Amino acid sequence: MASISGKLQPGTEKIKMKNPSTILVTGGVGFIGSNFIRYVLEKTAFKGRIVNLDKLTYAGNPENLADVQKKYKGRYVLVKGDICDFKLVGRLFKKYSPGIVTHFAAESHVDRSIFGPKDFIETNIHGTFSLLETARQAWAGRKDVRFHHVSTDEVYGSLGRTGKFKETTPYDPRSPYSASKASSDHLVMAYHHTYGLPVTMSNCSNNYGPYHFPEKLIPLVILNALEGKPLPVYGDGMQVRDWLYVEDHCAAIWRVINKGRVGQTYNVGGNSEMANINVVKNICAALEKYRPSCCNVDLKGKKYLDLVTYVKDRPGHDRRYAIDFSKIRRELGWKPSVTFKQGLERTVRWYLDNSAWVRDVKTGAYRGWLKKNYTR
Ligand code: NAD
Ligand code: DAU
């Protein structure tokens, strides 16, 4: 196995890579994928090439990587295409011979899966199958390669007031989204057990940070607040999520790919459990600090917090998620580096500083989708 070395920038970590030449990233234009590509190119010793296969759905905004495209010409290649397309995936394996696949591509939004599950079944299940089957054939028994699958804590279902998800928690998915992710997780592990494909997997909690698409709670609330629009809180707002800063997640994935045990999954969490209504209150507080409501003409004299509006609940809304990440901490030495307060302030400042990105994203396919509301 080859390993790479190189001069590290401050704050970077030195990791031995299995096959340094090419990483095939799927869904790398999306929120986490784009942060991951930037992380690998800027903050690790990786000197090879990244090929990014992305269908550029409504959630895939190429602006997320415009800087990378310019700065890393020759080391970063974007291929527009569908992971379900066997022929295309096969051609990419032939042309680029990736030693690592990092699989992010998915339909990722629970609300959309409730209104229309079909794309979730296609991309999340069939797409994962197409990648696994191609990797199995192309790699034919090689051990010096990795297929890393990025999954979610939602596959474990919903918790009561106490307890945390462990890697051994039985699967109990409850939305079309989480059922499709659970299905893909099982396929990944089946390819390892049946064919010996060298896979690793990570199941993480709710990410937040730069480039987060504004259909998800945190960016939606930030942008609605700035425009003086209602801040929709589902049900009683007491559902609990564990918030993970996206760059911490990227660092965890990189560790798992490089140091994780083959055939294992690692839970990744932010150590930041919080009820949704408190997340919204924290966002309002951060906005008051960096863009006070009294100076925002769209607020018409209101405070950000006055915009909170309780709306109909998401059907089958999971009550609480919490992650036990002791396995990745113990085995790979990873833990989150920022608190929720630090991560949220960075995130709010990023949205304030990137109004051109916001404008671009809000005039795309996203526009108007949230006009749909839950009715029952
Ligand atoms: P995202 O919706 O922001 O991005 C998904 C990307 O996949 C987009 O660029 C989209 O164009 C691309 N894509 C969709 N269908 C495709 C297809 N058929 N072929 C090729 N590309 C396709 O998603 P995200 O939030 O960045 O999530 C990335 C991964 O992480 C997903 O697998 C998701 O299930 C998982 N995950 C996300 C979170 C989170 O909080 N966002 C938490 C846990 C796990
Ligand atoms: O837990 C990991 C999952 O986190 C990932 O697998 C998913 O891809 C990702 O989208 C995210 O799923 P959630 O459904 O938890 O994220 P979302 O931001 O949509 O919602 C977070 C919580 O906030 C959830 O309890 C629903 C609630 N919510 C959401 C929206 C969009 C609201 O109260 N109001 C809203 O308008």
mmCIF file of C-alpha atoms and ligand atoms in Angstrom, residues 107-111 151-154 177 181 204-207 212 215-218 220-221 232-235 237 239-241 243 276 311 314 317-318 321 370, ligand 2:
data_model
loop_
_atom_site.group_PDB
_atom_site.id
_atom_site.type_symbol
_atom_site.label_atom_id
_atom_site.label_comp_id
_atom_site.label_asym_id
_atom_site.label_seq_id
_atom_site.Cartn_x
_atom_site.Cartn_y
_atom_site.Cartn_z
ATOM 1 C CA GLU A 107 -32.074 12.531 -1.872
ATOM 2 C CA SER A 108 -31.644 13.893 1.637
ATOM 3 C CA HIS A 109 -34.709 15.840 2.767
ATOM 4 C CA VAL A 110 -37.249 14.007 4.945
ATOM 5 C CA ASP A 111 -40.145 16.368 4.070
ATOM 6 C CA SER A 151 -25.364 7.362 6.207
ATOM 7 C CA THR A 152 -27.577 8.768 8.908
ATOM 8 C CA ASP A 153 -28.679 8.247 12.497
ATOM 9 C CA GLU A 154 -32.287 8.273 11.228
ATOM 10 C CA TYR A 177 -36.057 8.802 3.462
ATOM 11 C CA LYS A 181 -31.017 4.964 3.610
ATOM 12 C CA CYS A 204 -24.126 10.707 11.662
ATOM 13 C CA SER A 205 -26.527 13.190 13.208
ATOM 14 C CA ASN A 206 -27.853 16.487 11.791
ATOM 15 C CA ASN A 207 -25.133 18.491 10.068
ATOM 16 C CA HIS A 212 -26.472 24.119 3.733
ATOM 17 C CA GLU A 215 -34.949 23.812 3.031
ATOM 18 C CA LYS A 216 -33.393 22.395 6.226
ATOM 19 C CA LEU A 217 -34.208 23.882 9.629
ATOM 20 C CA ILE A 218 -31.098 25.965 10.398
ATOM 21 C CA LEU A 220 -34.290 28.108 6.524
ATOM 22 C CA VAL A 221 -34.691 29.880 9.853
ATOM 23 C CA PRO A 232 -41.942 27.525 10.987
ATOM 24 C CA VAL A 233 -41.634 25.201 13.980
ATOM 25 C CA TYR A 234 -43.259 21.787 13.511
ATOM 26 C CA GLY A 235 -45.638 20.538 16.226
ATOM 27 C CA GLY A 237 -40.977 22.193 18.762
ATOM 28 C CA GLN A 239 -38.243 17.214 19.020
ATOM 29 C CA VAL A 240 -34.569 16.773 19.797
ATOM 30 C CA ARG A 241 -31.702 16.518 17.296
ATOM 31 C CA TRP A 243 -26.184 18.989 15.841
ATOM 32 C CA ASN A 276 -35.872 22.426 17.823
ATOM 33 C CA VAL A 311 -47.214 24.886 12.227
ATOM 34 C CA ARG A 314 -44.345 16.445 10.066
ATOM 35 C CA HIS A 317 -41.968 12.980 13.121
ATOM 36 C CA ASP A 318 -39.203 11.206 15.087
ATOM 37 C CA TYR A 321 -32.134 11.419 18.149
ATOM 38 C CA LEU A 370 -42.106 25.029 0.548
HETATM 39 O O1 DAU B 2 -30.391 13.119 11.497
HETATM 40 C C1 DAU B 2 -29.735 13.193 10.270
HETATM 41 C C2 DAU B 2 -30.659 13.755 9.212
HETATM 42 O O2 DAU B 2 -30.746 15.165 9.463
HETATM 43 C C3 DAU B 2 -30.158 13.519 7.790
HETATM 44 O O3 DAU B 2 -30.136 12.138 7.539
HETATM 45 C C4 DAU B 2 -31.054 14.228 6.770
HETATM 46 O O4 DAU B 2 -30.513 14.085 5.461
HETATM 47 C C5 DAU B 2 -31.111 15.704 7.109
HETATM 48 O O5 DAU B 2 -31.994 16.379 6.243
HETATM 49 C C6 DAU B 2 -31.563 15.892 8.563
HETATM 50 O O6 DAU B 2 -32.934 15.459 8.703
HETATM 51 P P1 DAU B 2 -33.980 16.262 9.593
HETATM 52 O O7 DAU B 2 -35.344 15.937 9.141
HETATM 53 O O8 DAU B 2 -33.681 16.064 11.050
HETATM 54 O O9 DAU B 2 -33.558 17.775 9.222
HETATM 55 P P2 DAU B 2 -34.445 19.083 9.017
HETATM 56 O O10 DAU B 2 -33.503 20.235 9.006
HETATM 57 O O11 DAU B 2 -35.418 18.942 7.898
HETATM 58 O O12 DAU B 2 -35.280 19.149 10.377
HETATM 59 C C7 DAU B 2 -34.640 19.273 11.646
HETATM 60 C C8 DAU B 2 -35.729 19.278 12.704
HETATM 61 O O13 DAU B 2 -36.470 20.512 12.585
HETATM 62 C C9 DAU B 2 -36.747 18.175 12.545
HETATM 63 O O14 DAU B 2 -37.157 17.741 13.821
HETATM 64 C C10 DAU B 2 -37.911 18.846 11.806
HETATM 65 C C11 DAU B 2 -37.840 20.264 12.308
HETATM 66 N N1 DAU B 2 -38.275 21.318 11.359
HETATM 67 C C12 DAU B 2 -37.764 21.283 10.089
HETATM 68 C C13 DAU B 2 -38.116 22.242 9.172
HETATM 69 C C14 DAU B 2 -37.578 22.200 7.773
HETATM 70 C C15 DAU B 2 -39.121 22.313 11.767
HETATM 71 O O15 DAU B 2 -39.563 22.353 12.938
HETATM 72 N N2 DAU B 2 -39.485 23.273 10.862
HETATM 73 C C16 DAU B 2 -39.026 23.277 9.572
HETATM 74 O O16 DAU B 2 -39.415 24.169 8.780
#
